[in-house]
Amino acid sequence: MKAPTDDAGDYWISCVSAISNVFRNNDRTLLGKKVAEIQDKLKVTTRKQTKDQYQRNIDILTSFEDFDLQTIRPAAEINVKKQPKTKALLDINGLPIEAKPSHVFSFSENGSEEVGAVWFVAKKGGFHLYDLGMFADMIYRYLDTCYSKEYFVNTSFCIAVDVFSGKVVRYKDIENGTIPSLIDTTIEQMNNL
């Protein structure tokens, strides 16, 4: 969602990028710094819609301070991978779908070279778990397509995080049947329109 003026840009970009940086650097102090930065912007803007946007971003960052990042990171040290933009489009049942996780990372676990990814997403009111499942499914498909020749794709670390609500879905939840896989049926329904 784009804000029309006041150089606000993507509505959730401030909080999503800050949370993404906290994950990448494993440094929670970045949340407070970003809150202070947004508060400074909030003080000088005059447009109500932009003020509301900044306040919502502050609210998300403040509530995310309680989120345990260790639950979405492997115990081993991670190596954040550069993501090739040319491989972001996946063909699923004839429909090109863009997969752009926030971070793809590799790690070693019990002598196995593994890969995972996290995708921080935001939507006013938050996502339903089924929606988050589609993001987790896309992560798995992306990693399987782009990284499975070099790494074992660890489905416990194909993670979608709703920054608005703090909900987390892993591809492992789809594998074990806790969350349904909806991408193929959704695309099939779209193709039938």
PDB file of C-alpha atoms in Angstrom:
ATOM      1  CA  MET A   1       0.000   0.000   0.000  1.00  0.00           C
ATOM      2  CA  LYS A   2       1.505   3.326  -1.029  1.00  0.00           C
ATOM      3  CA  ALA A   3       1.022   6.597   0.766  1.00  0.00           C
ATOM      4  CA  PRO A   4       0.331   9.291  -1.813  1.00  0.00           C
ATOM      5  CA  THR A   5       2.585  12.064  -0.486  1.00  0.00           C
ATOM      6  CA  ASP A   6       5.004  13.108   2.265  1.00  0.00           C
ATOM      7  CA  ASP A   7       7.621  10.665   0.918  1.00  0.00           C
ATOM      8  CA  ALA A   8       6.182   7.965   3.159  1.00  0.00           C
ATOM      9  CA  GLY A   9       6.643   5.247   0.505  1.00  0.00           C
ATOM     10  CA  ASP A  10       5.524   1.695   1.238  1.00  0.00           C
ATOM     11  CA  TYR A  11       3.178   1.860   4.222  1.00  0.00           C
ATOM     12  CA  TRP A  12       4.965  -0.828   6.238  1.00  0.00           C
ATOM     13  CA  ILE A  13       8.506  -0.439   4.908  1.00  0.00           C
ATOM     14  CA  SER A  14       9.847   1.216   8.073  1.00  0.00           C
ATOM     15  CA  CYS A  15       8.828  -1.536  10.451  1.00  0.00           C
ATOM     16  CA  VAL A  16       9.437  -4.446   8.075  1.00  0.00           C
ATOM     17  CA  SER A  17      12.926  -3.265   7.117  1.00  0.00           C
ATOM     18  CA  ALA A  18      13.804  -2.579  10.768  1.00  0.00           C
ATOM     19  CA  ILE A  19      12.653  -6.038  11.853  1.00  0.00           C
ATOM     20  CA  SER A  20      14.510  -7.536   8.922  1.00  0.00           C
ATOM     21  CA  ASN A  21      17.695  -5.717  10.001  1.00  0.00           C
ATOM     22  CA  VAL A  22      17.252  -6.917  13.580  1.00  0.00           C
ATOM     23  CA  PHE A  23      17.047 -10.488  12.300  1.00  0.00           C
ATOM     24  CA  ARG A  24      20.034 -10.157   9.950  1.00  0.00           C
ATOM     25  CA  ASN A  25      22.250  -8.529  12.574  1.00  0.00           C
ATOM     26  CA  ASN A  26      20.779 -10.362  15.582  1.00  0.00           C
ATOM     27  CA  ASP A  27      20.671  -6.953  17.291  1.00  0.00           C
ATOM     28  CA  ARG A  28      17.453  -5.930  19.065  1.00  0.00           C
ATOM     29  CA  THR A  29      18.770  -2.400  19.756  1.00  0.00           C
ATOM     30  CA  LEU A  30      18.013  -1.566  16.123  1.00  0.00           C
ATOM     31  CA  LEU A  31      14.278  -1.611  16.974  1.00  0.00           C
ATOM     32  CA  GLY A  32      14.633   1.257  19.452  1.00  0.00           C
ATOM     33  CA  LYS A  33      16.767   3.246  17.019  1.00  0.00           C
ATOM     34  CA  LYS A  34      14.155   2.856  14.297  1.00  0.00           C
ATOM     35  CA  VAL A  35      11.347   3.847  16.684  1.00  0.00           C
ATOM     36  CA  ALA A  36      13.252   7.021  17.572  1.00  0.00           C
ATOM     37  CA  GLU A  37      13.836   7.775  13.880  1.00  0.00           C
ATOM     38  CA  ILE A  38      10.146   7.357  13.029  1.00  0.00           C
ATOM     39  CA  GLN A  39       9.110   9.427  16.056  1.00  0.00           C
ATOM     40  CA  ASP A  40      11.280  12.265  14.724  1.00  0.00           C
ATOM     41  CA  LYS A  41       9.508  12.040  11.353  1.00  0.00           C
ATOM     42  CA  LEU A  42       6.134  11.905  13.104  1.00  0.00           C
ATOM     43  CA  LYS A  43       6.865  15.183  14.922  1.00  0.00           C
ATOM     44  CA  VAL A  44       7.528  17.128  11.724  1.00  0.00           C
ATOM     45  CA  THR A  45       4.865  15.812   9.383  1.00  0.00           C
ATOM     46  CA  THR A  46       1.570  17.645   9.131  1.00  0.00           C
ATOM     47  CA  ARG A  47      -0.437  15.166   7.067  1.00  0.00           C
ATOM     48  CA  LYS A  48      -2.820  13.054   9.199  1.00  0.00           C
ATOM     49  CA  GLN A  49      -2.556   9.952   6.999  1.00  0.00           C
ATOM     50  CA  THR A  50       1.228  10.036   7.218  1.00  0.00           C
ATOM     51  CA  LYS A  51       1.082  10.594  10.993  1.00  0.00           C
ATOM     52  CA  ASP A  52      -1.190   7.543  11.278  1.00  0.00           C
ATOM     53  CA  GLN A  53       1.198   5.505   9.142  1.00  0.00           C
ATOM     54  CA  TYR A  54       4.190   6.439  11.263  1.00  0.00           C
ATOM     55  CA  GLN A  55       2.296   5.696  14.472  1.00  0.00           C
ATOM     56  CA  ARG A  56       1.242   2.253  13.208  1.00  0.00           C
ATOM     57  CA  ASN A  57       4.850   1.475  12.302  1.00  0.00           C
ATOM     58  CA  ILE A  58       5.931   2.593  15.791  1.00  0.00           C
ATOM     59  CA  ASP A  59       3.214   0.425  17.356  1.00  0.00           C
ATOM     60  CA  ILE A  60       4.381  -2.635  15.406  1.00  0.00           C
ATOM     61  CA  LEU A  61       8.038  -2.060  16.287  1.00  0.00           C
ATOM     62  CA  THR A  62       7.181  -1.533  19.950  1.00  0.00           C
ATOM     63  CA  SER A  63       5.090  -4.696  20.121  1.00  0.00           C
ATOM     64  CA  PHE A  64       7.784  -6.638  18.244  1.00  0.00           C
ATOM     65  CA  GLU A  65      10.238  -5.923  21.074  1.00  0.00           C
ATOM     66  CA  ASP A  66       8.622  -8.875  22.916  1.00  0.00           C
ATOM     67  CA  PHE A  67       9.004 -11.242  19.949  1.00  0.00           C
ATOM     68  CA  ASP A  68      11.589 -13.966  20.589  1.00  0.00           C
ATOM     69  CA  LEU A  69      13.780 -13.894  17.485  1.00  0.00           C
ATOM     70  CA  GLN A  70      15.584 -17.036  18.639  1.00  0.00           C
ATOM     71  CA  THR A  71      12.443 -19.029  17.792  1.00  0.00           C
ATOM     72  CA  ILE A  72      12.946 -18.252  14.098  1.00  0.00           C
ATOM     73  CA  ARG A  73      16.742 -18.571  13.944  1.00  0.00           C
ATOM     74  CA  PRO A  74      18.671 -21.822  13.907  1.00  0.00           C
ATOM     75  CA  ALA A  75      20.899 -22.423  16.926  1.00  0.00           C
ATOM     76  CA  ALA A  76      23.896 -22.457  14.565  1.00  0.00           C
ATOM     77  CA  GLU A  77      25.405 -19.284  13.132  1.00  0.00           C
ATOM     78  CA  ILE A  78      23.679 -18.182   9.927  1.00  0.00           C
ATOM     79  CA  ASN A  79      25.196 -16.894   6.718  1.00  0.00           C
ATOM     80  CA  VAL A  80      22.738 -14.541   4.966  1.00  0.00           C
ATOM     81  CA  LYS A  81      22.772 -15.280   1.231  1.00  0.00           C
ATOM     82  CA  LYS A  82      22.484 -12.809  -1.603  1.00  0.00           C
ATOM     83  CA  GLN A  83      19.278 -13.541  -3.488  1.00  0.00           C
ATOM     84  CA  PRO A  84      19.469 -13.511  -7.277  1.00  0.00           C
ATOM     85  CA  LYS A  85      16.648 -11.321  -8.582  1.00  0.00           C
ATOM     86  CA  THR A  86      16.524 -13.337 -11.780  1.00  0.00           C
ATOM     87  CA  LYS A  87      15.311 -16.389  -9.853  1.00  0.00           C
ATOM     88  CA  ALA A  88      12.564 -14.637  -7.894  1.00  0.00           C
ATOM     89  CA  LEU A  89       9.835 -15.636 -10.375  1.00  0.00           C
ATOM     90  CA  LEU A  90       8.547 -19.163  -9.968  1.00  0.00           C
ATOM     91  CA  ASP A  91       6.253 -20.802 -12.484  1.00  0.00           C
ATOM     92  CA  ILE A  92       3.424 -22.456 -10.578  1.00  0.00           C
ATOM     93  CA  ASN A  93       0.874 -24.147 -12.796  1.00  0.00           C
ATOM     94  CA  GLY A  94       1.620 -21.712 -15.613  1.00  0.00           C
ATOM     95  CA  LEU A  95       1.398 -18.587 -13.457  1.00  0.00           C
ATOM     96  CA  PRO A  96       4.548 -16.611 -12.623  1.00  0.00           C
ATOM     97  CA  ILE A  97       4.624 -15.886  -8.881  1.00  0.00           C
ATOM     98  CA  GLU A  98       7.286 -13.695  -7.305  1.00  0.00           C
ATOM     99  CA  ALA A  99       9.020 -15.068  -4.210  1.00  0.00           C
ATOM    100  CA  LYS A 100      11.063 -12.502  -2.316  1.00  0.00           C
ATOM    101  CA  PRO A 101      11.771 -13.678   1.225  1.00  0.00           C
ATOM    102  CA  SER A 102      13.307 -11.100   3.540  1.00  0.00           C
ATOM    103  CA  HIS A 103      16.389 -13.266   4.120  1.00  0.00           C
ATOM    104  CA  VAL A 104      17.740 -16.527   2.807  1.00  0.00           C
ATOM    105  CA  PHE A 105      20.371 -18.022   5.089  1.00  0.00           C
ATOM    106  CA  SER A 106      22.560 -21.091   5.228  1.00  0.00           C
ATOM    107  CA  PHE A 107      23.790 -22.855   8.339  1.00  0.00           C
ATOM    108  CA  SER A 108      25.479 -26.077   9.388  1.00  0.00           C
ATOM    109  CA  GLU A 109      23.622 -28.502  11.619  1.00  0.00           C
ATOM    110  CA  ASN A 110      24.984 -31.904  12.616  1.00  0.00           C
ATOM    111  CA  GLY A 111      27.360 -31.904   9.645  1.00  0.00           C
ATOM    112  CA  SER A 112      24.579 -31.011   7.207  1.00  0.00           C
ATOM    113  CA  GLU A 113      24.734 -27.840   5.108  1.00  0.00           C
ATOM    114  CA  GLU A 114      21.215 -26.443   5.270  1.00  0.00           C
ATOM    115  CA  VAL A 115      19.267 -23.469   3.977  1.00  0.00           C
ATOM    116  CA  GLY A 116      16.247 -21.630   5.292  1.00  0.00           C
ATOM    117  CA  ALA A 117      14.537 -18.290   4.835  1.00  0.00           C
ATOM    118  CA  VAL A 118      12.348 -15.867   6.695  1.00  0.00           C
ATOM    119  CA  TRP A 119       9.744 -13.573   5.169  1.00  0.00           C
ATOM    120  CA  PHE A 120       8.494 -10.673   7.272  1.00  0.00           C
ATOM    121  CA  VAL A 121       5.093  -9.569   6.012  1.00  0.00           C
ATOM    122  CA  ALA A 122       2.609  -6.936   7.110  1.00  0.00           C
ATOM    123  CA  LYS A 123      -1.046  -6.241   6.497  1.00  0.00           C
ATOM    124  CA  LYS A 124      -3.364  -4.013   8.473  1.00  0.00           C
ATOM    125  CA  GLY A 125      -5.194  -6.262  10.895  1.00  0.00           C
ATOM    126  CA  GLY A 126      -2.699  -9.069  10.289  1.00  0.00           C
ATOM    127  CA  PHE A 127      -2.792 -12.199   8.146  1.00  0.00           C
ATOM    128  CA  HIS A 128      -4.745 -15.375   8.800  1.00  0.00           C
ATOM    129  CA  LEU A 129      -2.570 -18.428   9.433  1.00  0.00           C
ATOM    130  CA  TYR A 130      -3.673 -19.848   6.059  1.00  0.00           C
ATOM    131  CA  ASP A 131      -2.382 -16.725   4.306  1.00  0.00           C
ATOM    132  CA  LEU A 132       0.931 -17.014   6.122  1.00  0.00           C
ATOM    133  CA  GLY A 133       1.009 -20.631   4.999  1.00  0.00           C
ATOM    134  CA  MET A 134       1.095 -19.450   1.395  1.00  0.00           C
ATOM    135  CA  PHE A 135       4.155 -17.324   2.158  1.00  0.00           C
ATOM    136  CA  ALA A 136       5.852 -20.288   3.883  1.00  0.00           C
ATOM    137  CA  ASP A 137       4.956 -22.501   0.919  1.00  0.00           C
ATOM    138  CA  MET A 138       6.463 -19.958  -1.488  1.00  0.00           C
ATOM    139  CA  ILE A 139       9.643 -19.869   0.593  1.00  0.00           C
ATOM    140  CA  TYR A 140       9.965 -23.637   0.406  1.00  0.00           C
ATOM    141  CA  ARG A 141       9.380 -23.692  -3.362  1.00  0.00           C
ATOM    142  CA  TYR A 142      11.868 -20.855  -3.869  1.00  0.00           C
ATOM    143  CA  LEU A 143      14.560 -22.539  -1.775  1.00  0.00           C
ATOM    144  CA  ASP A 144      13.914 -25.896  -3.426  1.00  0.00           C
ATOM    145  CA  THR A 145      14.277 -24.310  -6.877  1.00  0.00           C
ATOM    146  CA  CYS A 146      17.275 -22.084  -6.157  1.00  0.00           C
ATOM    147  CA  TYR A 147      19.301 -23.737  -3.396  1.00  0.00           C
ATOM    148  CA  SER A 148      18.519 -27.455  -3.089  1.00  0.00           C
ATOM    149  CA  LYS A 149      21.505 -28.529  -5.220  1.00  0.00           C
ATOM    150  CA  GLU A 150      23.881 -27.062  -2.631  1.00  0.00           C
ATOM    151  CA  TYR A 151      21.873 -27.317   0.585  1.00  0.00           C
ATOM    152  CA  PHE A 152      19.270 -29.374   2.389  1.00  0.00           C
ATOM    153  CA  VAL A 153      16.106 -27.235   2.582  1.00  0.00           C
ATOM    154  CA  ASN A 154      15.159 -27.268   6.269  1.00  0.00           C
ATOM    155  CA  THR A 155      11.373 -26.955   6.363  1.00  0.00           C
ATOM    156  CA  SER A 156      11.462 -25.815  10.004  1.00  0.00           C
ATOM    157  CA  PHE A 157      13.223 -22.690   8.768  1.00  0.00           C
ATOM    158  CA  CYS A 158      10.942 -21.798   5.852  1.00  0.00           C
ATOM    159  CA  ILE A 159       9.247 -19.196   8.011  1.00  0.00           C
ATOM    160  CA  ALA A 160       6.631 -16.507   7.381  1.00  0.00           C
ATOM    161  CA  VAL A 161       6.249 -13.929  10.157  1.00  0.00           C
ATOM    162  CA  ASP A 162       3.332 -11.524  10.378  1.00  0.00           C
ATOM    163  CA  VAL A 163       4.916  -8.452  11.965  1.00  0.00           C
ATOM    164  CA  PHE A 164       1.490  -7.011  12.735  1.00  0.00           C
ATOM    165  CA  SER A 165       0.332  -9.916  14.920  1.00  0.00           C
ATOM    166  CA  GLY A 166       3.550 -11.812  15.644  1.00  0.00           C
ATOM    167  CA  LYS A 167       2.082 -15.014  14.150  1.00  0.00           C
ATOM    168  CA  VAL A 168       4.570 -17.469  12.662  1.00  0.00           C
ATOM    169  CA  VAL A 169       3.997 -20.243  10.124  1.00  0.00           C
ATOM    170  CA  ARG A 170       6.669 -22.683   8.964  1.00  0.00           C
ATOM    171  CA  TYR A 171       6.567 -24.928   5.931  1.00  0.00           C
ATOM    172  CA  LYS A 172       6.873 -27.746   8.477  1.00  0.00           C
ATOM    173  CA  ASP A 173       3.296 -26.800   9.548  1.00  0.00           C
ATOM    174  CA  ILE A 174       2.133 -27.537   5.997  1.00  0.00           C
ATOM    175  CA  GLU A 175       4.070 -30.798   5.867  1.00  0.00           C
ATOM    176  CA  ASN A 176       2.504 -32.052   9.083  1.00  0.00           C
ATOM    177  CA  GLY A 177      -1.018 -30.933   8.060  1.00  0.00           C
ATOM    178  CA  THR A 178      -1.462 -28.210  10.694  1.00  0.00           C
ATOM    179  CA  ILE A 179      -1.803 -25.556   7.961  1.00  0.00           C
ATOM    180  CA  PRO A 180      -3.247 -26.404   4.523  1.00  0.00           C
ATOM    181  CA  SER A 181      -1.304 -25.762   1.343  1.00  0.00           C
ATOM    182  CA  LEU A 182      -3.450 -23.336  -0.631  1.00  0.00           C
ATOM    183  CA  ILE A 183      -1.207 -22.095  -3.441  1.00  0.00           C
ATOM    184  CA  ASP A 184      -2.010 -24.762  -6.027  1.00  0.00           C
ATOM    185  CA  THR A 185      -5.771 -24.673  -5.425  1.00  0.00           C
ATOM    186  CA  THR A 186      -5.781 -20.864  -5.425  1.00  0.00           C
ATOM    187  CA  ILE A 187      -3.896 -20.740  -8.735  1.00  0.00           C
ATOM    188  CA  GLU A 188      -6.167 -23.400 -10.188  1.00  0.00           C
ATOM    189  CA  GLN A 189      -9.195 -21.307  -9.234  1.00  0.00           C
ATOM    190  CA  MET A 190      -7.588 -18.221 -10.803  1.00  0.00           C
ATOM    191  CA  ASN A 191      -6.836 -20.120 -14.016  1.00  0.00           C
ATOM    192  CA  ASN A 192     -10.484 -21.224 -14.192  1.00  0.00           C
ATOM    193  CA  LEU A 193     -11.809 -17.640 -14.120  1.00  0.00           C
TER     194      LEU A 193
END
